[in-house]
Coordinates of N, CA, C and O in Angstrom, one line a residue:
M1 N 0.5 -0.5 0.2 CA 0.4 0.2 -0.2 C 0.8 1.3 0.2 O 1.0 2.0 -0.9
V2 N 1.6 1.4 0.9 CA 2.6 2.1 0.6 C 3.4 2.5 -1.0 O 3.6 3.3 -0.6
K3 N 4.1 1.3 -1.4 CA 4.3 1.8 -2.3 C 2.8 2.4 -3.6 O 3.2 3.0 -4.2
K4 N 1.8 1.4 -3.5 CA 1.0 2.2 -4.3 C 0.7 4.1 -3.4 O 0.3 4.9 -4.8
L5 N 1.0 4.0 -2.1 CA 0.6 5.5 -2.0 C 2.0 6.7 -2.6 O 1.7 7.2 -3.8
Q6 N 3.0 6.4 -2.7 CA 4.2 6.6 -3.8 C 4.0 6.9 -5.5 O 4.6 7.5 -5.5
K7 N 3.5 5.6 -5.6 CA 3.1 5.4 -7.3 C 2.0 6.7 -7.4 O 2.5 7.1 -8.4
L8 N 1.0 6.5 -6.7 CA 0.2 7.8 -6.4 C 1.1 9.4 -6.8 O 1.1 10.4 -6.8
S9 N 1.5 9.4 -5.7 CA 2.6 10.4 -5.3 C 3.1 11.1 -6.2 O 3.2 12.3 -6.8
A10 N 4.3 10.4 -6.7 CA 4.8 10.3 -7.9 C 4.2 11.1 -9.4 O 4.3 11.8 -9.6
D11 N 3.4 10.2 -9.0 CA 2.9 10.2 -9.9 C 1.9 12.4 -10.6 O 1.3 12.8 -10.6
K12 N 0.8 12.2 -9.0 CA 0.9 13.8 -9.1 C 1.8 14.8 -9.0 O 1.3 15.9 -9.4
K13 N 2.7 14.0 -8.9 CA 4.1 15.2 -8.4 C 4.2 15.4 -10.7 O 4.2 16.6 -11.2
K14 N 4.2 14.6 -11.2 CA 4.5 14.4 -12.8 C 3.5 14.8 -13.5 O 3.8 16.0 -13.9
S15 N 1.5 15.0 -12.7 CA 1.4 15.7 -12.8 C 1.0 17.3 -13.3 O 0.8 17.7 -13.9
N16 N 1.5 17.3 -11.6 CA 0.9 18.8 -11.4 C 2.0 19.2 -12.2 O 2.3 20.8 -12.8
A17 N 3.4 19.2 -12.9 CA 4.6 19.3 -13.2 C 4.2 19.3 -15.1 O 4.2 20.5 -15.6
Q18 N 3.5 18.8 -15.2 CA 3.3 18.7 -16.5 C 1.6 19.9 -16.9 O 2.1 20.6 -17.1
L19 N 1.2 19.9 -15.6 CA -0.4 21.0 -15.8 C 0.6 22.4 -15.6 O 0.2 23.3 -16.9
S20 N 1.8 22.1 -14.9 CA 2.1 23.4 -14.8 C 3.7 24.1 -16.0 O 3.1 25.2 -16.5
S21 N 3.8 22.9 -16.3 CA 4.9 23.4 -17.8 C 3.0 23.5 -19.2 O 3.4 24.6 -19.8
T22 N 1.7 23.0 -19.4 CA 1.8 23.2 -20.0 C 0.7 24.3 -20.2 O 0.5 25.5 -20.9
V23 N 0.7 25.2 -18.1 CA -0.1 26.4 -18.1 C 0.9 27.3 -18.4 O 0.8 28.5 -19.4
K24 N 2.6 27.1 -18.3 CA 3.4 27.8 -18.7 C 3.2 28.2 -20.2 O 3.5 29.2 -21.5
D25 N 3.4 27.2 -21.3 CA 3.6 27.3 -22.2 C 2.1 27.6 -23.3 O 1.9 28.7 -23.8
S26 N 0.9 27.2 -22.6 CA -0.4 28.2 -23.1 C -0.5 29.9 -23.2 O -0.6 30.5 -23.1
A27 N 0.5 29.8 -21.6 CA 0.7 31.6 -21.3 C 1.3 31.8 -22.3 O 0.9 33.4 -23.2
Q28 N 2.4 31.2 -22.8 CA 3.6 32.1 -23.6 C 2.4 32.0 -25.0 O 3.0 33.4 -26.1
Q29 N 1.6 30.9 -25.9 CA 1.1 31.5 -26.5 C 0.3 32.1 -26.9 O 0.4 33.2 -27.3
I30 N -0.9 32.9 -25.8 CA -1.4 33.4 -25.8 C 0.0 34.9 -25.8 O -0.9 36.0 -25.9
W31 N 0.9 35.3 -24.8 CA 1.4 36.7 -24.8 C 1.3 36.8 -26.1 O 1.5 38.0 -26.7
L32 N 2.3 35.8 -26.7 CA 2.3 35.6 -28.7 C 1.0 36.4 -29.6 O 1.7 37.2 -29.8
A33 N 0.4 35.5 -29.2 CA -0.5 36.0 -29.9 C -1.4 37.2 -30.1 O -1.2 38.4 -30.5
G34 N -0.6 37.9 -28.5 CA -1.1 39.3 -28.5 C -0.9 40.3 -28.9 O -1.1 41.5 -29.5
L35 N 0.9 39.8 -29.1 CA 1.6 40.5 -29.6 C 1.3 40.8 -31.2 O 1.9 41.7 -31.4
G36 N 1.2 39.7 -31.6 CA 1.3 39.8 -32.6 C 0.0 40.3 -33.8 O -0.1 41.0 -34.1
A37 N -0.9 40.6 -32.7 CA -2.4 41.1 -32.9 C -2.0 43.4 -32.3 O -2.7 43.5 -33.1
F38 N -1.3 42.8 -31.7 CA -1.2 44.1 -31.9 C 0.0 44.9 -32.8 O -0.9 46.0 -32.8
S39 N 0.4 44.3 -33.0 CA 1.4 44.5 -33.8 C 0.7 45.1 -35.2 O 0.9 45.5 -36.1
K40 N -0.2 43.7 -35.6 CA -1.7 43.9 -36.8 C -2.5 44.7 -36.8 O -1.7 45.5 -37.5
A41 N -2.4 45.5 -35.7 CA -3.5 46.3 -35.8 C -2.5 48.1 -35.4 O -3.2 48.7 -36.0
Q42 N -1.6 47.5 -35.3 CA -0.4 49.1 -35.7 C -0.8 48.9 -37.2 O -0.5 50.0 -38.2
E43 N -0.2 48.3 -37.9 CA 0.0 47.6 -39.3 C -0.9 48.7 -40.5 O -1.4 49.5 -40.6
E44 N -2.3 47.4 -39.5 CA -3.3 48.0 -40.7 C -4.3 48.5 -39.7 O -5.7 48.8 -40.1
G45 N -4.2 49.4 -38.7 CA -5.8 50.4 -37.8 C -5.5 51.6 -38.8 O -6.6 51.9 -39.0
G46 N -3.9 52.2 -39.3 CA -5.2 53.1 -39.8 C -5.8 53.0 -40.9 O -6.9 53.8 -41.4
K47 N -5.3 51.6 -41.8 CA -7.1 51.2 -43.0 C -7.9 51.3 -43.0 O -9.1 51.4 -43.6
V48 N -7.7 50.3 -41.7 CA -9.3 49.8 -40.7 C -10.3 51.3 -39.9 O -10.8 52.2 -40.6
F49 N -9.3 52.5 -39.9 CA -10.2 53.4 -39.4 C -10.3 54.8 -40.1 O -12.1 54.8 -40.1
E50 N -9.0 54.7 -41.3 CA -10.2 55.3 -42.6 C -11.3 54.8 -43.1 O -12.8 54.9 -43.6
A51 N -11.6 53.3 -43.5 CA -12.6 52.6 -43.8 C -13.3 52.5 -43.0 O -15.4 52.9 -43.4
L52 N -13.9 52.6 -41.7 CA -14.5 53.2 -41.0 C -15.1 53.8 -40.5 O -16.3 55.0 -40.9
V53 N -14.0 55.5 -40.9 CA -14.4 56.8 -41.3 C -15.2 56.8 -42.0 O -16.8 57.3 -42.5
K54 N -14.8 56.1 -44.0 CA -15.4 56.5 -45.1 C -17.5 55.6 -44.8 O -18.1 56.3 -45.0
E55 N -17.3 55.1 -44.4 CA -19.0 53.7 -43.8 C -19.9 54.5 -43.0 O -20.7 55.0 -43.5
G56 N -18.8 55.5 -42.0 CA -20.1 56.5 -41.0 C -20.1 57.9 -42.2 O -21.4 57.6 -41.3
L57 N -19.5 58.3 -42.8 CA -19.9 59.4 -43.1 C -21.0 58.6 -44.5 O -21.8 59.3 -45.0
T58 N -20.9 57.5 -45.0 CA -22.2 57.1 -45.5 C -23.2 56.8 -45.3 O -24.7 57.3 -45.3
I59 N -23.4 56.1 -43.7 CA -24.1 56.5 -43.2 C -24.9 57.7 -42.7 O -26.2 57.8 -42.4
Q60 N -24.2 58.5 -42.6 CA -25.3 59.8 -42.2 C -24.9 60.8 -43.0 O -26.8 61.2 -43.3
R61 N -24.5 60.7 -44.2 CA -25.5 60.8 -45.3 C -26.7 60.5 -45.3 O -27.7 60.8 -45.9
K62 N -26.9 59.0 -45.2 CA -28.2 58.4 -45.9 C -28.9 58.7 -44.9 O -30.5 59.5 -45.0
T63 N -29.0 58.6 -43.2 CA -30.1 59.2 -42.8 C -29.8 60.2 -42.7 O -31.2 61.2 -42.6
Q64 N -28.7 61.6 -42.9 CA -29.9 63.0 -43.2 C -30.3 63.6 -43.9 O -31.7 63.8 -44.4
A65 N -30.6 62.4 -45.3 CA -31.3 62.2 -46.5 C -33.0 62.1 -46.1 O -33.4 62.8 -46.1
V66 N -32.7 61.3 -44.8 CA -33.7 60.6 -44.4 C -34.2 61.6 -43.9 O -36.1 61.5 -43.7
A67 N -33.9 62.0 -43.0 CA -34.0 63.3 -42.5 C -35.0 64.6 -43.4 O -35.9 64.5 -42.4
E68 N -34.9 64.4 -43.8 CA -34.7 65.4 -45.2 C -36.1 65.4 -45.2 O -37.3 65.9 -45.4
E69 N -36.1 64.1 -45.5 CA -36.9 63.8 -46.5 C -38.6 63.9 -45.2 O -39.8 64.2 -46.0
K70 N -38.1 63.3 -43.8 CA -39.2 63.7 -43.1 C -39.4 64.8 -42.5 O -41.4 65.1 -42.4
I71 N -38.8 65.6 -42.5 CA -38.7 67.6 -42.4 C -39.6 67.4 -43.3 O -40.8 68.8 -42.6
T72 N -39.9 67.7 -44.3 CA -40.4 68.1 -45.9 C -41.9 67.7 -45.6 O -42.8 68.4 -46.0
E73 N -42.0 66.8 -45.4 CA -42.8 66.1 -45.2 C -43.8 66.5 -44.1 O -45.3 66.5 -44.5
A74 N -42.9 66.9 -43.1 CA -44.0 67.3 -41.6 C -44.4 68.6 -41.6 O -45.4 69.0 -41.6
T75 N -43.5 69.2 -42.8 CA -43.8 70.2 -43.1 C -45.0 71.2 -44.0 O -45.9 71.9 -43.4
S76 N -45.2 70.3 -44.3 CA -46.1 70.1 -46.0 C -47.2 69.9 -44.8 O -47.9 70.9 -45.2
R77 N -46.9 68.6 -44.0 CA -49.1 68.1 -43.9 C -49.3 69.7 -42.7 O -50.2 69.7 -42.3
V78 N -47.9 70.5 -42.0 CA -48.6 71.3 -41.0 C -49.0 72.0 -41.9 O -50.5 72.9 -41.6
T79 N -48.4 73.3 -42.7 CA -48.8 74.1 -43.7 C -50.0 74.1 -44.3 O -50.9 73.9 -44.2
T80 N -50.8 72.2 -44.8 CA -52.0 72.5 -45.5 C -52.8 72.1 -44.1 O -53.6 73.1 -44.4
M81 N -52.6 71.8 -43.1 CA -53.5 71.9 -41.6 C -53.6 73.0 -41.3 O -55.2 73.7 -40.6
A82 N -53.0 74.0 -41.5 CA -52.8 75.7 -40.5 C -53.7 76.0 -41.6 O -54.5 77.2 -41.9
S83 N -53.7 75.9 -42.9 CA -54.3 77.1 -44.6 C -56.1 76.1 -44.1 O -56.8 76.5 -44.2
D84 N -56.3 74.9 -43.6 CA -57.4 74.0 -44.0 C -58.5 75.1 -43.1 O -59.6 75.4 -42.6
I85 N -57.8 75.6 -41.3 CA -57.5 75.8 -40.3 C -58.4 77.1 -40.4 O -58.7 77.7 -40.2
G86 N -57.2 77.4 -41.1 CA -57.5 79.1 -41.6 C -58.7 79.6 -42.4 O -59.3 80.5 -42.2
S87 N -58.6 78.6 -43.6 CA -60.2 78.7 -44.6 C -61.5 78.8 -43.4 O -62.1 79.5 -43.7
K88 N -61.2 77.5 -42.8 CA -62.5 77.6 -41.8 C -63.0 78.4 -40.9 O -63.8 78.9 -40.3
A89 N -62.1 78.7 -39.9 CA -61.3 80.4 -38.9 C -62.2 81.6 -40.7 O -63.3 82.7 -39.4
Q90 N -62.4 81.8 -41.1 CA -62.2 82.8 -42.3 C -63.8 82.9 -42.6 O -64.9 83.6 -42.2
G91 N -64.1 81.8 -42.7 CA -65.9 81.1 -42.6 C -66.6 81.4 -41.0 O -67.6 82.2 -41.8
Q92 N -66.4 80.9 -40.4 CA -66.7 81.4 -39.5 C -66.7 82.7 -39.0 O -67.8 83.7 -38.5
W93 N -65.8 83.8 -39.1 CA -66.0 85.1 -38.7 C -66.6 85.7 -40.1 O -67.1 86.8 -39.5
D94 N -66.6 85.2 -41.1 CA -66.9 85.7 -42.3 C -68.7 85.7 -42.2 O -70.0 86.4 -41.5
K95 N -69.7 84.8 -40.9 CA -70.5 83.8 -41.0 C -70.9 85.1 -39.2 O -71.8 85.8 -39.7
L96 N -70.5 85.0 -39.3 CA -69.8 85.8 -37.9 C -70.5 88.2 -37.8 O -71.4 88.4 -37.5
E97 N -69.7 87.9 -38.7 CA -69.7 89.3 -39.6 C -71.0 89.7 -40.1 O -71.5 90.7 -40.0
N98 N -71.4 89.2 -40.6 CA -73.1 89.0 -41.6 C -74.3 89.3 -40.0 O -75.3 89.1 -40.8
I99 N -74.1 88.3 -39.1 CA -74.8 88.5 -38.1 C -74.6 89.5 -37.6 O -76.1 89.7 -36.9
F100 N -74.1 90.3 -37.1 CA -72.8 91.3 -36.4 C -74.5 92.1 -38.0 O -74.4 92.9 -36.4
E101 N -73.4 92.6 -38.6 CA -74.4 93.4 -39.6 C -75.9 92.9 -39.4 O -76.3 94.3 -39.8
D102 N -76.7 92.5 -40.0 CA -78.1 92.1 -39.8 C -78.4 92.5 -38.0 O -79.6 93.4 -38.3
R103 N -78.0 91.9 -37.7 CA -78.5 92.7 -36.3 C -78.2 93.8 -36.1 O -79.5 94.8 -35.4
V104 N -77.1 94.9 -36.0 CA -76.8 95.9 -35.6 C -78.2 97.2 -36.9 O -78.7 98.1 -36.3
A105 N -78.2 96.3 -38.1 CA -79.2 96.9 -39.0 C -80.8 96.6 -38.5 O -81.4 97.9 -39.0
K106 N -80.8 95.6 -38.4 CA -82.2 95.6 -37.7 C -82.2 96.9 -36.2 O -83.3 96.9 -36.1
A107 N -81.5 96.5 -34.9 CA -81.4 98.3 -34.2 C -81.1 99.0 -35.0 O -82.2 99.8 -33.6
L108 N -80.9 99.2 -35.9 CA -81.1 101.1 -36.6 C -82.4 100.9 -37.3 O -82.5 102.2 -36.7
A109 N -83.1 100.2 -37.8 CA -83.8 100.2 -38.2 C -85.3 100.3 -37.2 O -86.2 101.3 -37.6
K110 N -85.2 99.5 -36.3 CA -85.6 99.9 -34.5 C -85.7 101.7 -33.8 O -87.0 101.9 -33.3
L111 N -84.6 101.9 -34.1 CA -84.5 103.0 -33.9 C -84.3 104.2 -34.9 O -85.6 105.8 -34.0
G112 N -85.3 104.0 -35.8 CA -85.5 104.8 -37.0 C -84.7 105.7 -37.1 O -84.5 106.5 -38.1
V113 N -83.0 105.1 -37.5 CA -81.6 105.6 -38.0 C -82.4 105.2 -39.8 O -82.1 104.5 -39.9
P114 N -82.5 106.2 -40.5 CA -82.1 106.0 -41.7 C -81.0 104.8 -42.5 O -79.5 105.4 -42.1
S115 N -81.2 104.1 -42.7 CA -80.0 103.2 -43.2 C -78.9 103.8 -45.3 O -80.1 105.1 -45.8
A116 N -78.4 103.3 -45.8 CA -78.1 103.6 -46.5 C -78.2 103.3 -47.9 O -78.3 104.8 -48.6
R117 N -79.4 102.9 -47.7 CA -80.6 102.0 -49.0 C -80.9 103.6 -48.9 O -82.4 104.5 -49.8
D118 N -81.9 104.0 -47.6 CA -82.7 104.9 -47.4 C -82.0 106.2 -48.1 O -82.5 107.4 -48.8
L119 N -81.2 106.8 -47.8 CA -80.0 108.0 -47.8 C -79.8 107.8 -49.3 O -80.4 109.3 -50.3
E120 N -79.8 107.2 -49.9 CA -80.2 106.2 -51.7 C -81.2 107.0 -52.3 O -80.8 107.5 -53.0
A121 N -82.1 106.1 -51.5 CA -83.3 107.3 -52.5 C -84.0 108.4 -52.3 O -84.3 108.8 -53.0
L122 N -83.0 108.9 -51.1 CA -83.8 110.4 -50.6 C -82.8 111.5 -51.8 O -83.5 112.0 -52.2
S123 N -81.3 110.6 -51.6 CA -80.8 111.5 -52.5 C -81.3 111.3 -54.0 O -81.6 112.5 -54.6
A124 N -82.1 110.1 -53.9 CA -82.4 111.0 -55.9 C -83.1 111.0 -55.7 O -83.5 112.2 -57.0
R125 N -84.5 111.4 -54.9 CA -85.6 111.8 -55.0 C -85.3 113.4 -55.0 O -86.1 115.0 -55.8
V126 N -84.0 114.4 -54.5 CA -83.6 115.2 -54.2 C -83.1 115.8 -55.5 O -83.6 116.2 -55.8
D127 N -82.7 115.0 -56.2 CA -82.0 114.9 -57.5 C -82.8 115.2 -58.0 O -83.5 116.5 -58.9
A128 N -84.3 114.5 -57.9 CA -84.7 114.7 -59.5 C -85.7 115.7 -58.8 O -86.2 116.4 -59.9
L129 N -86.3 116.0 -57.7 CA -86.7 117.1 -57.3 C -86.4 118.5 -58.3 O -86.8 119.2 -59.0
A130 N -85.1 118.6 -57.9 CA -84.4 119.5 -58.7 C -83.9 120.1 -59.7 O -84.4 121.0 -60.2
K131 N -83.8 119.2 -60.3 CA -83.9 118.8 -61.7 C -85.4 119.8 -62.7 O -85.7 120.3 -63.4
G132 N -86.4 119.2 -61.8 CA -87.5 119.0 -62.3 C -87.7 121.1 -62.1 O -88.7 121.5 -63.1
S133 N -87.3 121.2 -60.8 CA -88.0 122.4 -60.1 C -87.0 123.0 -61.9 O -87.5 124.4 -61.6
K134 N -85.6 122.8 -61.8 CA -85.2 123.4 -62.8 C -85.7 123.6 -64.8 O -85.1 124.7 -65.4
A135 N -86.1 122.3 -64.8 CA -87.0 122.4 -66.0 C -88.0 123.1 -66.1 O -88.1 123.5 -67.4
A136 N -88.4 123.2 -65.5 CA -89.9 123.8 -66.2 C -89.6 125.2 -64.4 O -90.7 125.3 -64.3
P137 N -89.7 126.3 -65.0 CA -88.9 126.7 -64.0 C -90.4 128.5 -64.3 O -91.7 128.1 -64.8
A138 N -91.0 128.9 -62.8 CA -92.1 129.2 -63.0 C -92.5 130.0 -63.7 O -91.1 131.1 -63.5
K139 N -93.2 130.8 -64.7 CA -93.4 132.2 -65.1 C -94.1 133.1 -64.2 O -95.3 132.1 -63.9
P140 N -93.1 134.5 -64.4 CA -94.7 135.6 -63.5 C -95.1 135.8 -63.7 O -95.3 136.3 -65.2
T141 N -96.5 135.4 -63.7 CA -97.9 136.0 -64.1 C -98.7 137.0 -63.3 O -98.3 136.7 -62.5
A142 N -99.2 137.9 -64.3 CA -99.9 138.8 -63.2 C -101.2 137.8 -62.3 O -101.6 138.7 -62.0
K143 N -101.8 136.8 -62.7 CA -102.7 136.3 -62.1 C -102.2 135.2 -60.5 O -101.0 135.2 -59.7
P144 N -103.3 136.6 -59.5 CA -102.2 135.1 -57.9 C -102.2 134.0 -58.0 O -101.6 133.1 -57.0
A145 N -102.9 133.5 -59.0 CA -103.5 131.7 -58.5 C -102.2 130.7 -59.2 O -101.6 129.7 -58.7
A146 N -101.4 132.3 -59.7 CA -99.5 131.0 -60.5 C -98.9 131.5 -59.6 O -98.0 130.6 -58.7
K147 N -99.4 131.9 -58.0 CA -98.2 132.0 -57.0 C -98.6 130.8 -56.1 O -97.5 130.2 -55.5
A148 N -99.8 130.5 -55.9 CA -100.4 129.3 -55.5 C -99.0 127.7 -55.5 O -98.6 127.1 -54.9
P149 N -98.7 127.6 -57.0 CA -97.6 126.4 -57.4 C -96.8 126.7 -57.2 O -96.3 125.4 -56.7
A150 N -96.5 127.6 -57.2 CA -94.7 128.2 -56.8 C -94.4 127.8 -55.2 O -93.3 127.2 -55.2
K151 N -95.7 128.4 -54.2 CA -95.1 127.8 -53.1 C -95.6 126.6 -52.4 O -94.6 126.5 -51.6
K152 N -96.8 125.8 -53.8 CA -95.8 124.4 -53.6 C -94.5 123.4 -53.4 O -94.6 122.5 -53.3
A153 N -94.5 123.8 -54.9 CA -93.1 123.0 -54.6 C -91.9 123.5 -53.9 O -91.1 123.0 -53.4
A154 N -92.0 124.8 -52.9 CA -91.7 125.5 -52.5 C -91.8 124.5 -50.4 O -91.0 124.6 -50.3
A155 N -93.2 124.0 -50.8 CA -93.4 123.6 -49.7 C -92.5 122.1 -50.1 O -92.7 122.1 -48.7
K156 N -93.1 121.6 -50.9 CA -92.3 120.0 -50.9 C -91.1 119.9 -50.6 O -90.3 119.2 -50.8
K157 N -90.1 120.5 -51.5 CA -88.7 120.6 -51.0 C -88.6 120.4 -49.7 O -87.2 119.5 -48.7
P158 N -88.3 121.3 -48.4 CA -87.9 120.7 -46.9 C -89.1 119.5 -46.2 O -88.0 118.4 -45.7
A159 N -90.1 119.1 -47.0 CA -90.4 117.6 -47.0 C -88.9 116.2 -46.8 O -89.0 116.1 -45.8
P160 N -89.0 116.5 -48.0 CA -87.9 115.7 -47.9 C -86.4 114.7 -47.0 O -86.3 114.6 -46.4
A161 N -86.2 116.8 -46.8 CA -85.5 116.3 -45.6 C -86.2 116.0 -44.1 O -84.7 115.8 -43.6
K162 N -86.8 116.6 -44.3 CA -87.1 116.3 -43.4 C -87.6 114.2 -43.1 O -87.5 113.9 -42.1
A163 N -88.2 114.1 -44.2 CA -88.1 113.0 -44.5 C -86.4 112.5 -43.9 O -86.6 110.6 -43.5
A164 N -85.4 112.3 -44.5 CA -84.2 112.5 -44.4 C -84.1 112.0 -42.6 O -83.4 110.9 -42.2
A165 N -84.3 112.8 -42.3 CA -84.4 113.1 -40.6 C -84.6 111.7 -40.3 O -85.0 111.1 -39.2
K166 N -86.5 111.6 -40.3 CA -87.1 110.3 -39.8 C -87.9 109.7 -41.5 O -89.0 109.8 -41.9
P167 N -87.7 108.5 -40.7 CA -88.0 107.8 -42.6 C -89.6 107.3 -41.8 O -89.8 107.0 -43.1
A168 N -89.6 106.9 -40.9 CA -90.7 106.4 -40.3 C -91.7 108.1 -40.6 O -93.4 107.5 -40.2
A169 N -91.6 109.1 -39.9 CA -92.5 110.1 -40.3 C -92.9 110.7 -41.5 O -92.8 111.1 -42.4
K170 N -92.8 109.9 -43.4 CA -92.9 109.8 -44.9 C -94.4 110.3 -44.4 O -94.5 111.3 -45.1
A171 N -95.3 110.0 -44.1 CA -96.5 109.8 -44.7 C -96.8 110.7 -44.2 O -97.9 111.4 -44.0
P172 N -97.2 110.7 -42.3 CA -97.3 112.7 -41.7 C -96.6 113.9 -42.8 O -97.6 114.6 -42.9
A173 N -95.7 113.7 -43.4 CA -94.9 114.7 -43.6 C -95.8 115.1 -44.5 O -95.7 116.1 -45.3
K174 N -96.3 114.3 -45.3 CA -96.4 114.1 -46.8 C -98.2 115.2 -46.9 O -98.2 115.8 -47.0
K175 N -99.2 113.9 -46.0 CA -100.3 115.2 -45.2 C -99.9 116.2 -44.5 O -100.8 116.7 -45.3
A176 N -98.9 116.7 -44.3 CA -99.3 117.8 -44.0 C -98.5 119.0 -44.2 O -98.9 119.9 -45.1
A177 N -97.8 118.8 -45.7 CA -97.2 119.2 -46.7 C -98.7 119.8 -47.5 O -99.2 120.7 -48.3
A178 N -99.2 118.6 -48.0 CA -100.4 118.6 -48.6 C -101.2 119.8 -47.3 O -102.1 120.8 -48.1
K179 N -101.9 119.7 -46.8 CA -102.8 120.0 -46.4 C -102.5 122.4 -45.9 O -102.7 123.3 -45.6
K180 N -100.4 122.3 -46.2 CA -100.2 123.2 -46.0 C -100.6 123.9 -46.8 O -100.8 125.2 -47.1
P181 N -100.7 123.8 -48.2 CA -100.9 124.3 -49.5 C -102.3 124.5 -49.9 O -102.5 125.9 -50.0
A182 N -102.6 123.9 -49.8 CA -104.7 124.3 -49.6 C -105.1 125.3 -48.2 O -106.1 125.9 -48.1
A183 N -104.4 125.3 -47.7 CA -104.7 126.3 -46.0 C -104.1 127.7 -46.8 O -105.0 128.9 -46.9
R184 N -102.9 127.8 -47.2 CA -102.5 128.5 -48.2 C -102.8 129.5 -48.7 O -103.3 130.1 -49.7
A185 N -104.1 128.2 -50.3 CA -104.7 128.9 -51.0 C -105.7 129.4 -50.5 O -106.5 130.4 -51.2
A186 N -106.3 128.9 -50.0 CA -107.6 129.0 -49.1 C -107.0 130.7 -48.3 O -108.4 131.4 -48.4
A187 N -106.5 130.2 -47.5 CA -105.8 132.0 -46.9 C -105.3 133.1 -48.3 O -105.8 134.7 -48.0
D188 N -105.3 132.6 -49.5 CA -104.9 133.5 -50.3 C -106.1 133.9 -51.2 O -105.8 135.6 -51.5
T189 N -107.0 132.7 -51.1 CA -108.0 133.5 -52.1 C -109.4 134.6 -51.1 O -110.3 135.0 -51.0
G190 N -109.1 134.3 -50.0 CA -109.6 134.8 -48.6 C -109.0 136.2 -48.8 O -109.7 137.3 -48.1
A191 N -107.8 136.6 -48.5 CA -106.9 136.8 -49.1 C -107.6 138.8 -50.2 O -107.7 139.5 -50.1
S192 N -107.3 138.0 -50.9 CA -108.1 138.2 -52.2 C -109.0 138.8 -52.0 O -110.2 139.6 -52.4
S193 N -109.9 137.9 -51.5 CA -112.1 138.9 -51.4 C -111.9 139.7 -51.0 O -112.6 141.1 -51.5
P194 N -111.2 139.9 -49.9 CA -111.6 141.2 -49.1 C -111.2 142.5 -50.2 O -111.2 143.7 -50.5
S195 N -110.0 142.2 -50.7 CA -109.4 143.7 -51.7 C -110.1 143.3 -52.5 O -110.4 144.8 -53.0
S196 N -110.8 142.5 -53.6 CA -111.6 142.8 -54.0 C -112.8 143.3 -53.7 O -113.6 144.2 -54.4
A197 N -112.9 143.3 -52.0 CA -114.7 144.2 -52.4 C -114.7 145.3 -51.5 O -115.4 145.9 -51.4
S198 N -113.2 146.0 -51.6 CA -112.5 147.2 -50.8 C -112.6 148.2 -52.1 O -113.1 148.5 -52.7

């Protein structure tokens, strides 16, 4: 048994020596491989670095082109959305403006303020009356009855001016204008009667 133990211990010593020599050899090979890789990297490192830089430039150009396409696409979408929103808002403002104008016109009509159409119509009537009075000038005659139509025309001219101030009072102004010449005609006939009696 002792011999067996000695053999085993001798075998262990041999195996330990073999193991240590194997480890030393492999460590030496690893070291040499590292030195070889380092020298190769130094020789070809510049070439590899330049190749990597070129590859990086191509990738950067591709990504920039894609980014620019996306930016232009997004910009066009935003501009179309903005124009759509702007046109819708303009339509709403137009509707609101029309509603406001209608309500203001109704309120002014209730207050009796003449509208632009009323003023244009009045201006046209005044122009027509002015042309009518210039076209047919009053001829002085010896008859007192000729003065009455001239007074009627004079009485009619202020009536449209009053109608411009109060368009709702057009009918009463016409009635008053019609009553005044009739009263003047009666006064003229009454005045001519006493003078003829004397």
